[in-house]
C-alpha cells in the first residue's frame, strides 16, 4: 500500500533556513552559503521520508520565500518596477519582489487560504510577457534523483495561480485574470517536458482553490487547462491535490473529469463531507490520495479511526489505487517532536509533529497492506484514551462560565461616537493622532536578556531592570519623535501569542515547535490542550511601569481571543468557538485590571480574525458571529472614557467590513499600504465608518524607508474617503522585525507627514 506526503516544513528543525536567509539579507554571507544550507535541508528532508518508507515524496515544496512567488519566478511575471531584464531570475530580483528594496516597494503579501502562512500576490495584466525564468522545479527534482530519491515534483496549478493573482497597477480591476491561461500554459508545458526528460514519473499540481466557492467559468478554466496540458502530460502520472476544506459537489465533478489526470488528493480531516462524494462517485481506475493525517495540527492521529476510514475506500477504488496521505502540506506543523525538551511525557504522548506524521502515514499504509504494527497502534490507542480522561484537560468552572455567555451579545452600553467624545475630553489628542502598533525592534541584546533569564543565568531583579531600561528607551524615542499615543515596545515578549499563552492555564509550550509564517519569519504556536483561564494579571506590571515614564497616553497591549485561537495549535476535542469564549473571559479579566491600574488606552489585537474565516461562504456568518462576539466580551465592562483599540494585519478585509464595524472597537488600526490601499475602496463605495480608524501609512515588512511626501500622499487618499476626526496615522504593523536604523527615520517621516497635513487642514478652514 502506497504512502504520500503533500509537502514538508522547509525552515529546518532549528530554523536553519531562517538564520541563513537573514545572514544573506544582512550581507554577512554569500548566495553560495545560502544555497549550501538550503541543499542540506532538502537532502535531509528527502532522506527522512525515504527512510520512513514513503513512496510518493514531494520535491519543489522547498522555498526561499513562498511557493506562489516561486511560480511567479518560474513564469517570469516580474513587475516592471524591479527592472528585471530577462534570463534566470536570481536572488536580487526574487527578494526585491518579496521584500522591496531601497527604491521600490515589495509586492502585496496576504494569507494562504485560512492559515497563518503568507504568500506574495502576483501582479498580472494583458501586457505581461511570460517566459520560463526559473528552473527550480526541475533542478530540485534532479538534485533529489542524484541523491537516490525519486520524487514527485509539485507545482502550484495554473488555475489556482491565476485565481490568487490580482490586476497590476494601472490595469482595470475588472481585468479577467483567467484570460491569461493561454499565455502561462506554454511555460507549464516547458517545465513538464523538462521534468519528463529528467525522468519524473509523477507530477503533482496543487489546485486547492477547488475547495472554494467557484463560479461556473472558473470551474471551466480547470477543464480547459488540463485538456490543453493533456498531450504534454502523456507518459506522466498526474496528481491534482486539494486541501483545507471539502470540495463542493460541482468542483468534485469537474475535478474527477479532468483530462489526463491519474489521481486526486483530498483533505479528509477538514473536508469530511468529501467522504460522501468519494463513496458515491469516484471514477474507476483512478488513484485516491486519502488525506487522513492532519497536516495543520499537532495532535497524534487516531490510527484505528483512520484505518477504518481507509478500509471503507478499498472496495470503492481498489487496494492498488488507494494511497495514504497527509491532509495538506506539513508546512503548517512543527518539525520534529524529538527536539522537544519542555513538554512533559503525558502531553508529548498526545502529539505528532511533521516527522511523526510521516511515520503515521507509513504505519497506516503498512496496516492496510496487512503489516500492522500492533505495538505502535496499541501505544497510539493508549495515548488517545489518556487524553480523553486527563484531569488536566477539563475545568468545570471554566466550562460553566463560558456556557453562561450565550445569554447576551455583550455590547458596551454607549454608542461609539459618544464614547469617542468622552475619550477625547480625557486624552486631548490632536487631529490625525499618531501611534504605532505595539512592538519595537527586538535587538540582539534584548533577546540575550530574555534568553538568559529563561535559562536562569540572570536574576529576576536583573531581568526587570534590563526590560525597564529598554521600555524607557522606547518611551523616550517616541517622545522625541512626538508620537501622540505611545507603546512600551513589548521588550518582554518574544511572540505576541506565546507570551499570553505562557500565563494562561490550558496551554503547553515547545522549545523548537517553530512554524514558518512568511520568508524568514517563524512563529512558535502554543498548544491549547485544555480549558483556558487566567490565574493572575499578565501585563499590568509592565504597562503601569511604562505609563509612569511619560505623561502621554500609554497603550496597554493585549492579544485578542480570536488571534490567540487562530495562532495556536487548538484542541480538536471540542468546537473552536467554545475554546475562544474561554480565552475571551481570560482577556476580559486582564482588560478590567488594566483599567483599574489607570491605563486609559487598551489595544486588543485581532490580527488573525480574518484569517480564520472559513473558505466557504455558507460558513462565514456562524464564524463571524462567535469571533466578533468573543472580541466584544473582552471589553464590555470598561468605562466610556477607556479607549479600546484593535489591530488587524495582512489580509483582505473588504468582504468582512460590516463584521469589523460590529466589533464596536473605538479605534481600529489595519493593514493598507502593501495592498495598494485596497481597504479604502470600501469607503469609496459608501460604507460608513464612525469609529476611529488608522489604515497603515507604510509597510513595515520591507526595509524601505518611505518619504514624508509619500506618507502625506497616502494620508490625503484616506482623507478623501474618511472624516478627519476619526483618522489615525500609524504603520501597517508592529516594528519588531525591523532595525532601529529603519524605524527611526520612517517614524520621523510619518509624524512629519501628520503635522504637515494638520497645518494644511488648519489653513484650509
XYZ file of C-alpha atoms in Angstrom:
765
model
C 0.000 0.000 0.000
C 1.457 3.357 -1.039
C 2.069 6.465 1.081
C 2.369 10.157 0.148
C 3.304 13.455 1.789
C 1.756 16.607 0.280
C 4.632 18.859 1.390
C 7.100 19.325 4.254
C 8.381 22.164 6.527
C 11.347 23.908 4.971
C 12.833 26.007 7.808
C 14.681 23.086 9.389
C 14.306 21.642 12.907
C 16.184 24.573 14.448
C 15.272 27.287 11.906
C 18.472 26.827 9.928
C 16.965 28.430 6.808
C 15.726 31.459 8.761
C 19.220 32.257 10.025
C 20.789 31.623 6.622
C 18.294 33.972 4.919
C 18.804 36.753 7.457
C 22.568 36.422 7.245
C 22.351 36.712 3.455
C 19.995 39.703 3.574
C 22.324 41.433 6.049
C 25.270 40.929 3.704
C 27.061 38.669 6.174
C 27.070 35.615 3.910
C 27.033 34.843 0.210
C 24.438 33.371 -2.128
C 26.567 30.219 -2.188
C 26.386 29.999 1.613
C 22.591 30.305 1.493
C 22.284 27.699 -1.250
C 24.510 25.303 0.702
C 22.245 25.495 3.776
C 19.160 25.020 1.592
C 20.640 22.000 -0.175
C 21.486 20.404 3.163
C 17.918 20.867 4.408
C 16.404 19.454 1.221
C 18.697 16.427 1.337
C 17.777 15.763 4.966
C 14.029 16.029 4.239
C 14.139 13.659 1.267
C 16.278 11.141 3.143
C 13.966 11.224 6.163
C 10.889 10.445 4.055
C 12.714 7.803 2.053
C 13.990 6.091 5.201
C 10.446 6.151 6.636
C 9.175 4.213 3.629
C 7.184 6.961 1.917
C 6.632 6.119 -1.753
C 5.489 9.483 -3.127
C 7.980 12.048 -1.794
C 7.455 15.677 -2.849
C 10.083 17.960 -4.341
C 9.875 21.679 -5.165
C 7.978 22.292 -1.929
C 11.116 23.911 -0.535
C 11.130 27.696 -0.987
C 13.284 30.669 -0.067
C 10.109 32.719 0.488
C 6.877 31.089 -0.703
C 5.658 28.733 -3.415
C 3.460 31.315 -5.174
C 6.413 33.669 -5.561
C 8.388 30.693 -6.890
C 5.686 30.237 -9.522
C 5.807 33.932 -10.403
C 9.548 33.498 -10.936
C 9.010 30.332 -12.992
C 6.624 32.268 -15.270
C 8.866 35.341 -15.495
C 5.952 37.501 -14.275
C 8.174 40.161 -12.699
C 6.551 43.606 -12.351
C 8.439 46.237 -14.389
C 9.454 48.278 -11.325
C 12.083 45.654 -10.427
C 13.976 46.276 -13.689
C 14.432 42.597 -14.466
C 15.975 42.269 -17.914
C 15.350 38.580 -18.559
C 17.266 35.357 -18.034
C 17.148 33.128 -14.968
C 15.711 35.043 -12.008
C 18.288 35.393 -9.256
C 18.086 36.252 -5.570
C 18.271 40.014 -6.142
C 15.076 40.177 -8.207
C 13.364 37.416 -6.223
C 13.892 39.030 -2.829
C 13.124 42.516 -4.162
C 9.674 41.253 -5.151
C 9.235 39.713 -1.701
C 10.745 42.433 0.488
C 11.162 45.537 -1.632
C 14.459 47.378 -1.875
C 15.816 50.878 -1.315
C 13.983 52.313 -4.317
C 10.798 50.279 -4.836
C 8.231 48.645 -2.536
C 7.526 44.936 -2.205
C 4.589 43.191 -3.818
C 1.456 42.660 -1.765
C 1.509 39.889 0.827
C -1.613 38.089 2.038
C -2.667 34.928 3.853
C -2.610 31.494 2.201
C -6.227 30.338 2.428
C -7.215 30.353 6.133
C -3.718 29.723 7.517
C -1.118 31.950 9.163
C 1.193 31.299 6.212
C 1.572 34.175 3.741
C 2.266 34.446 0.025
C 3.304 37.212 -2.358
C 0.371 38.130 -4.600
C 1.192 38.027 -8.359
C 0.546 41.285 -10.260
C -0.708 40.476 -13.749
C -2.232 42.133 -16.775
C -2.618 41.844 -20.551
C 0.884 43.174 -21.224
C 2.854 40.742 -19.059
C 5.427 38.892 -21.172
C 5.629 35.436 -19.614
C 8.809 33.402 -20.039
C 10.384 30.347 -18.428
C 12.623 32.180 -15.978
C 13.202 29.826 -13.049
C 14.173 26.175 -13.442
C 13.859 25.485 -9.719
C 11.300 22.663 -10.035
C 13.457 20.723 -12.479
C 16.705 21.438 -10.656
C 15.333 20.182 -7.339
C 13.952 17.024 -8.953
C 17.411 16.324 -10.429
C 19.049 17.142 -7.099
C 16.906 14.555 -5.286
C 17.454 11.974 -8.019
C 21.216 12.404 -7.724
C 20.807 11.518 -4.035
C 18.945 8.347 -4.993
C 15.444 9.643 -4.205
C 12.805 9.664 -6.946
C 10.368 12.452 -6.064
C 7.031 13.867 -7.175
C 7.674 17.451 -8.369
C 4.997 19.803 -7.017
C 3.745 22.855 -8.918
C 1.120 25.416 -7.967
C -1.582 24.631 -10.522
C -2.093 27.143 -13.346
C -5.713 27.948 -12.466
C -5.043 28.358 -8.747
C -2.112 30.632 -9.597
C -4.300 32.920 -11.687
C -7.149 32.905 -9.163
C -4.698 34.038 -6.475
C -3.335 36.862 -8.636
C -4.517 40.459 -8.893
C -4.565 43.039 -11.696
C -1.320 45.008 -11.707
C -1.299 48.722 -11.024
C -2.788 50.549 -13.981
C -4.763 47.501 -15.133
C -8.552 47.636 -14.863
C -9.740 45.948 -11.667
C -12.252 44.029 -13.783
C -9.500 42.515 -15.959
C -10.240 38.758 -16.312
C -7.110 37.102 -14.947
C -8.181 33.704 -16.267
C -7.836 35.117 -19.782
C -4.074 34.728 -19.228
C -4.366 30.935 -19.093
C -3.342 30.570 -22.750
C -0.218 32.642 -22.019
C 1.021 30.709 -18.996
C 0.250 27.156 -20.148
C 3.149 27.142 -22.674
C 5.528 27.758 -19.739
C 3.958 24.900 -17.790
C 4.460 22.712 -20.878
C 8.173 23.578 -20.951
C 8.524 22.657 -17.268
C 6.632 19.395 -17.794
C 8.817 18.491 -20.785
C 11.998 19.065 -18.772
C 10.677 17.026 -15.851
C 9.798 14.151 -18.181
C 13.238 14.324 -19.769
C 14.801 14.239 -16.299
C 12.928 11.013 -15.521
C 9.939 12.114 -13.462
C 7.096 9.582 -13.436
C 4.621 11.596 -11.328
C 3.823 15.306 -11.104
C 1.615 16.996 -8.508
C -0.418 20.119 -9.268
C -1.753 21.910 -6.180
C -5.175 23.207 -7.241
C -6.526 23.901 -3.778
C -8.812 26.727 -4.941
C -11.167 23.906 -5.913
C -12.319 23.870 -2.271
C -13.608 27.451 -2.562
C -16.940 28.699 -3.897
C -16.147 28.928 -7.603
C -18.306 30.218 -10.428
C -19.008 28.105 -13.496
C -16.485 29.957 -15.699
C -13.794 29.355 -13.067
C -14.538 25.635 -12.993
C -14.460 25.613 -16.800
C -10.929 27.037 -16.620
C -9.747 23.822 -14.914
C -11.287 21.724 -17.676
C -9.684 23.919 -20.330
C -6.256 23.993 -18.657
C -5.854 20.251 -18.234
C -7.287 19.478 -21.673
C -4.606 21.791 -23.092
C -1.883 20.143 -20.986
C -3.031 16.566 -21.672
C -0.720 15.826 -24.583
C 2.271 17.264 -22.712
C 1.442 15.099 -19.706
C 1.356 11.861 -21.724
C 3.671 9.351 -20.069
C 3.363 11.009 -16.658
C 1.098 10.136 -13.762
C -0.683 13.332 -12.707
C -1.966 14.085 -9.203
C -4.287 17.024 -8.564
C -4.065 17.898 -4.879
C -6.680 19.832 -2.865
C -6.674 20.710 0.829
C -8.081 22.725 3.748
C -11.806 22.048 3.178
C -14.491 19.968 1.475
C -14.533 20.001 -2.291
C -18.037 21.195 -3.359
C -20.075 18.759 -5.451
C -19.753 20.790 -8.671
C -15.995 21.148 -8.214
C -15.678 17.428 -7.395
C -17.404 16.593 -10.670
C -15.123 18.963 -12.605
C -12.013 17.693 -10.838
C -12.689 13.997 -11.313
C -13.487 14.570 -15.001
C -10.203 16.322 -15.854
C -8.266 15.040 -18.851
C -5.017 13.160 -18.362
C -5.211 13.033 -14.563
C -4.275 9.841 -12.724
C -5.175 10.656 -9.110
C -6.899 13.098 -6.808
C -5.878 14.220 -3.328
C -8.418 15.269 -0.710
C -8.270 16.690 2.812
C -10.353 14.199 4.781
C -9.687 15.918 8.125
C -11.204 19.330 7.382
C -13.164 18.016 4.420
C -15.221 15.222 5.910
C -18.158 15.883 3.556
C -15.915 14.872 0.659
C -16.122 11.310 2.017
C -19.705 11.041 0.757
C -18.737 12.322 -2.700
C -15.953 9.754 -2.937
C -18.247 6.930 -1.860
C -20.974 7.904 -4.310
C -18.995 8.737 -7.429
C -15.226 8.212 -7.547
C -14.018 7.499 -11.110
C -12.909 3.954 -11.851
C -9.219 3.292 -12.387
C -8.028 6.497 -10.669
C -5.828 6.842 -7.598
C -7.314 8.225 -4.384
C -4.769 10.086 -2.244
C -6.636 9.984 1.057
C -5.539 12.802 3.384
C -6.345 11.235 6.744
C -3.309 12.503 8.708
C -3.807 16.130 9.747
C -1.291 18.445 8.087
C -2.376 21.507 10.070
C -2.411 20.444 13.690
C -0.079 18.640 16.056
C -2.326 16.016 17.610
C -1.423 12.382 17.164
C -3.635 10.643 14.647
C -6.340 8.309 15.890
C -4.855 5.446 13.913
C -7.697 2.971 14.397
C -10.286 5.535 13.246
C -8.169 6.473 10.215
C -7.609 2.829 9.342
C -11.374 2.229 9.392
C -11.896 5.203 7.051
C -9.236 3.916 4.669
C -10.650 0.398 4.696
C -14.038 1.809 3.700
C -12.401 3.092 0.485
C -10.808 -0.198 -0.538
C -13.957 -1.541 -2.155
C -14.516 1.750 -3.977
C -11.117 2.472 -5.508
C -9.310 -0.853 -5.124
C -6.344 -1.612 -2.873
C -3.828 -0.851 -5.603
C -5.264 2.644 -6.176
C -5.538 3.766 -2.538
C -2.703 5.981 -1.259
C -2.425 7.105 2.376
C -1.591 10.802 2.570
C -1.473 13.895 4.736
C -4.466 16.219 4.572
C -2.239 19.095 3.391
C 1.407 20.078 3.369
C 3.104 19.576 6.729
C 4.465 23.114 6.304
C 1.828 24.207 8.826
C 3.067 21.972 11.661
C 6.200 21.963 13.785
C 9.102 19.860 12.513
C 10.037 17.112 14.972
C 8.849 16.141 18.442
C 12.277 14.620 19.139
C 13.639 18.162 19.614
C 11.203 18.913 22.453
C 12.620 19.132 25.956
C 9.969 21.384 27.575
C 6.932 19.146 27.138
C 6.114 16.612 29.834
C 5.749 12.953 28.944
C 1.938 12.852 29.089
C 1.320 15.808 26.770
C 4.109 14.671 24.464
C 2.333 11.322 24.041
C -0.710 13.158 22.649
C 1.269 14.904 19.880
C 2.742 14.298 16.427
C 4.861 16.860 14.573
C 5.811 16.596 10.903
C 8.412 13.855 11.395
C 5.954 11.799 13.451
C 3.170 12.339 10.898
C 5.413 10.861 8.216
C 5.689 7.754 10.420
C 1.915 7.708 10.981
C 1.253 7.838 7.221
C 3.565 4.911 6.615
C 2.157 2.926 9.565
C -1.352 3.281 8.139
C -0.168 2.256 4.664
C 1.529 -0.848 6.081
C -1.572 -1.721 8.154
C -3.698 -1.570 5.019
C -1.230 -3.925 3.345
C -1.621 -6.440 6.177
C 1.573 -5.430 8.026
C 0.021 -3.705 11.020
C 2.457 -2.704 13.756
C 0.356 -3.830 16.717
C 2.645 -2.255 19.321
C 2.591 1.121 17.538
C -1.208 1.051 17.205
C -1.613 -0.035 20.842
C 0.563 2.815 22.134
C -1.432 5.232 19.979
C -4.744 3.959 21.391
C -3.436 4.328 24.956
C -2.409 7.946 24.270
C -5.830 8.717 22.785
C -7.547 7.304 25.878
C -5.193 9.173 28.223
C -6.020 12.493 26.606
C -9.797 11.939 26.802
C -9.842 11.304 30.537
C -6.979 13.512 31.754
C -7.990 15.916 34.588
C -5.585 18.441 33.047
C -7.934 18.870 30.101
C -11.226 19.676 31.837
C -12.098 22.529 34.250
C -15.768 22.539 35.235
C -15.771 26.166 36.482
C -14.354 27.435 33.185
C -16.875 25.417 31.188
C -19.790 26.831 33.214
C -18.575 30.425 32.818
C -18.243 30.007 29.055
C -21.677 28.347 28.789
C -23.246 31.308 30.624
C -22.106 33.706 27.881
C -24.799 32.565 25.485
C -27.493 34.790 27.007
C -26.003 38.148 25.913
C -24.346 39.751 22.904
C -22.001 41.739 25.206
C -22.135 45.255 23.773
C -20.921 48.377 25.541
C -23.893 50.426 26.720
C -22.919 53.693 24.929
C -22.532 54.120 21.160
C -19.094 54.696 19.709
C -19.480 58.391 18.783
C -20.446 59.281 22.371
C -17.543 57.209 23.666
C -15.082 58.937 21.334
C -16.275 62.335 22.593
C -15.738 61.241 26.206
C -12.303 59.832 25.350
C -11.219 62.969 23.516
C -12.073 65.116 26.557
C -9.819 62.891 28.636
C -6.977 62.292 26.140
C -6.956 65.684 24.366
C -5.355 64.349 21.173
C -4.672 66.410 18.035
C -6.413 65.633 14.747
C -4.652 62.833 12.854
C -3.186 61.397 16.082
C -0.085 59.288 15.614
C 0.678 55.934 17.204
C 2.436 52.653 16.456
C 1.040 49.158 16.577
C 2.876 47.788 19.608
C 6.288 46.219 19.213
C 9.631 47.945 18.645
C 12.814 46.333 17.282
C 13.961 43.241 19.123
C 17.695 43.816 19.402
C 20.326 41.119 19.881
C 20.938 42.425 23.395
C 17.243 42.254 24.264
C 16.967 38.697 23.015
C 20.059 37.807 25.050
C 18.475 39.176 28.243
C 15.285 37.169 27.738
C 17.250 34.043 26.866
C 19.490 34.323 29.936
C 16.520 34.950 32.217
C 14.734 31.859 30.925
C 17.947 29.870 31.437
C 18.195 31.269 35.000
C 21.568 32.854 34.208
C 20.380 36.243 35.478
C 18.127 37.039 38.425
C 14.554 38.323 38.208
C 15.764 41.685 39.548
C 18.386 41.952 36.787
C 15.810 40.954 34.181
C 13.241 43.529 35.344
C 15.920 46.230 35.429
C 17.001 45.442 31.839
C 13.448 45.355 30.499
C 12.560 48.627 32.230
C 15.645 50.243 30.691
C 14.515 49.044 27.246
C 10.978 50.363 27.828
C 12.377 53.714 28.939
C 14.493 53.897 25.769
C 11.428 53.204 23.608
C 9.294 55.737 25.515
C 11.932 58.475 25.201
C 12.347 57.773 21.480
C 8.597 58.106 20.900
C 8.533 61.357 22.887
C 11.451 62.709 20.832
C 9.578 61.755 17.668
C 6.463 63.486 19.104
C 4.187 60.467 18.741
C 0.839 61.084 20.440
C -0.190 57.702 21.876
C 2.744 55.595 22.988
C 3.517 51.898 23.334
C 6.037 50.250 25.628
C 7.595 48.288 22.749
C 6.891 44.803 24.172
C 10.529 44.020 25.102
C 9.363 41.292 27.497
C 7.679 39.367 24.676
C 9.258 37.127 22.092
C 5.892 36.407 20.484
C 2.501 38.066 20.984
C 0.578 34.797 21.353
C 3.217 32.760 23.164
C 3.588 35.486 25.808
C -0.072 35.265 26.805
C -0.349 31.526 26.452
C 2.528 31.064 28.904
C 0.438 32.825 31.535
C -2.887 31.101 30.853
C -3.908 27.668 32.083
C -4.662 25.007 29.471
C -1.620 25.896 27.327
C 1.608 23.991 26.703
C 4.788 25.262 25.047
C 7.504 23.841 22.888
C 11.225 24.506 22.737
C 11.532 24.163 18.953
C 7.966 23.985 17.628
C 8.617 26.665 15.008
C 6.322 27.162 12.025
C 7.007 29.428 9.041
C 4.729 32.452 8.633
C 6.485 34.098 5.662
C 10.052 34.460 4.426
C 12.315 34.045 7.433
C 9.529 34.897 9.886
C 8.761 31.947 12.151
C 6.274 31.605 14.987
C 6.080 29.076 17.789
C 2.364 28.432 18.289
C 1.241 27.467 21.784
C -0.642 24.212 22.196
C -4.128 24.585 23.704
C -4.726 21.191 25.271
C -7.320 22.036 27.967
C -9.811 24.537 29.336
C -8.413 28.081 29.491
C -8.358 30.532 32.411
C -6.170 33.381 33.731
C -4.585 32.600 37.107
C -3.207 36.158 37.608
C -2.630 39.501 35.780
C -0.343 39.200 32.763
C 0.571 42.712 31.554
C -0.419 45.141 34.313
C 3.078 45.367 35.832
C 4.785 46.329 32.559
C 2.002 48.628 31.326
C 1.885 50.639 34.563
C 5.694 50.827 34.655
C 5.661 52.240 31.112
C 2.858 54.708 31.893
C 4.852 56.008 34.870
C 7.632 57.056 32.452
C 5.501 59.508 30.430
C 2.577 61.910 30.685
C 1.337 60.846 27.254
C -1.233 58.043 26.941
C 0.402 54.608 27.054
C -1.413 51.729 25.395
C -1.943 48.513 27.293
C -1.132 45.794 24.768
C -3.108 42.545 24.614
C -3.680 39.828 22.056
C -7.349 39.132 21.374
C -9.059 35.774 21.883
C -9.639 35.029 18.191
C -5.999 35.687 17.338
C -4.738 33.580 20.253
C -7.031 30.818 18.983
C -6.089 31.093 15.303
C -2.363 31.361 16.026
C -2.277 28.345 18.348
C -2.467 24.632 17.811
C -6.019 24.226 19.095
C -7.502 21.225 20.872
C -9.643 19.182 18.485
C -11.905 17.589 21.075
C -14.408 20.466 21.316
C -15.713 23.181 18.931
C -13.272 26.044 18.339
C -15.804 28.657 19.435
C -16.030 27.105 22.923
C -12.274 27.446 23.347
C -12.442 31.020 22.018
C -15.082 32.031 24.565
C -12.881 30.675 27.351
C -9.938 32.782 26.123
C -12.226 35.839 25.823
C -13.151 35.597 29.500
C -9.476 35.434 30.457
C -8.658 38.538 28.377
C -11.716 40.327 29.846
C -10.213 39.904 33.323
C -6.945 41.426 32.074
C -8.665 44.403 30.391
C -10.511 45.262 33.567
C -7.345 45.020 35.667
C -5.511 47.341 33.255
C -8.318 49.876 33.511
C -8.260 49.720 37.327
C -4.494 50.350 37.166
C -5.058 53.624 35.286
C -4.420 52.551 31.686
C -6.852 54.577 29.549
C -5.996 53.186 26.092
C -6.041 49.397 25.682
C -5.264 47.647 22.398
C -6.673 44.151 21.921
C -5.087 42.849 18.731
C -7.219 40.710 16.462
C -4.617 40.355 13.728
C -5.916 36.921 12.760
C -9.689 37.453 12.805
C -9.970 37.450 9.003
C -7.558 34.551 8.727
C -9.957 32.197 10.487
C -12.803 32.921 8.064
C -13.963 29.594 6.602
C -13.235 29.040 2.935
C -16.897 28.505 2.077
C -19.341 31.420 2.200
C -22.103 29.333 3.755
C -19.964 29.024 6.900
C -18.954 32.709 7.180
C -21.894 34.007 9.228
C -21.512 31.476 12.040
C -17.759 32.053 12.364
C -18.039 35.854 12.294
C -20.833 35.777 14.853
C -18.814 33.940 17.511
C -15.488 35.583 16.607
C -16.854 39.144 16.849
C -18.820 38.204 19.975
C -15.600 36.911 21.566
C -13.901 40.277 20.970
C -16.817 42.220 22.465
C -16.766 40.015 25.568
C -13.223 41.211 26.336
C -14.131 44.882 26.776
C -17.862 45.001 27.516
C -17.292 46.167 31.090
C -14.955 49.151 30.589
C -15.796 52.845 31.090
C -16.746 55.103 28.173
C -13.509 57.032 28.760
C -11.362 53.920 28.253
C -10.407 53.758 24.589
C -10.358 50.255 23.098
C -8.134 49.774 20.055
C -7.764 46.692 17.898
C -5.349 45.854 15.115
C -5.634 43.642 12.042
C -2.866 42.821 9.590
C -2.235 41.445 6.114
C -5.431 40.049 4.668
C -8.452 41.026 2.587
C -10.898 42.825 4.871
C -13.312 44.303 2.366
C -15.702 41.363 2.459
C -15.985 41.438 6.265
C -16.032 45.209 6.856
C -19.504 45.091 8.426
C -18.316 42.483 10.924
C -15.328 44.689 11.730
C -17.729 47.560 12.418
C -19.774 45.150 14.568
C -16.732 44.553 16.791
C -17.539 48.005 18.211
C -13.919 48.953 18.923
C -13.213 52.642 19.463
C -10.199 52.617 17.109
C -9.004 50.054 14.591
C -5.558 50.079 13.004
C -5.436 47.993 9.880
C -3.078 46.998 7.054
C -3.445 49.190 3.989
C -0.199 50.245 2.328
C 1.155 46.991 0.907
C -2.175 46.060 -0.688
C -2.287 49.240 -2.822
C -4.792 50.796 -0.398
C -7.384 48.165 -1.322
C -9.102 48.791 2.028
C -10.000 52.356 1.068
C -12.154 51.123 -1.785
C -14.898 50.016 0.639
C -15.210 53.551 1.940
C -15.260 54.922 -1.612
C -18.164 52.558 -2.222
C -20.171 54.186 0.550
C -19.539 52.111 3.691
C -19.914 54.455 6.662
C -17.429 54.003 9.478
C -17.901 56.109 12.604
C -15.163 54.773 14.898
C -11.521 55.779 14.819
C -9.509 54.117 12.082
C -5.831 54.007 11.166
C -5.196 52.419 7.769
C -1.431 51.772 7.777
C 0.582 54.501 6.043
C 3.698 52.417 5.363
C 4.744 48.766 5.033
C 6.884 47.599 7.935
C 7.700 44.248 6.311
C 10.028 45.992 3.882
C 13.346 47.629 4.883
C 12.475 50.556 2.593
C 12.013 53.937 4.342
C 9.081 55.941 2.905
C 9.454 59.702 2.472
C 7.329 62.322 4.240
C 5.752 63.214 0.895
C 4.830 59.596 0.143
C 3.177 59.166 3.538
C 1.379 62.521 3.241
C 0.051 61.391 -0.124
C -1.315 58.220 1.476
C -2.974 60.237 4.254
C -4.575 62.524 1.678
C -6.049 59.496 -0.081
C -7.527 58.404 3.238
C -8.941 61.875 3.918
C -10.765 61.693 0.594
C -12.958 58.902 1.983
C -12.711 59.210 5.779
C -13.619 62.011 8.182
C -10.694 63.978 9.601
C -11.838 63.483 13.190
C -11.687 59.653 13.018
C -8.429 59.151 11.079
C -5.303 57.920 12.864
C -1.775 57.792 11.439
C 0.254 54.637 12.069
C 2.420 51.974 10.385
C 0.853 48.800 8.984
C 2.026 46.511 11.771
C 4.412 46.100 14.708
C 8.079 47.023 14.323
C 9.806 44.049 15.997
C 11.281 42.666 12.754
C 12.886 45.960 11.741
C 16.103 47.660 12.860
C 16.224 50.998 14.679
C 18.125 52.445 11.718
C 14.988 51.825 9.630
C 12.358 52.505 12.298
C 13.502 55.925 13.484
C 13.605 57.699 10.085
C 10.365 56.021 8.968
C 8.538 57.186 12.105
C 10.091 60.656 11.809
C 8.667 60.909 8.307
C 5.305 59.559 9.480
C 4.994 62.180 12.230
C 6.199 64.927 9.866
C 3.546 63.916 7.348
C 0.812 64.038 10.017
C 1.966 67.506 11.129
C 2.123 68.728 7.542
C -1.477 67.627 6.965
C -2.620 69.187 10.243
C -1.144 72.504 9.142
C -2.769 72.260 5.716
C -6.142 71.357 7.211
C -5.943 74.240 9.701
C -5.093 76.777 6.996
C -7.927 75.489 4.789
C -10.561 76.331 7.413
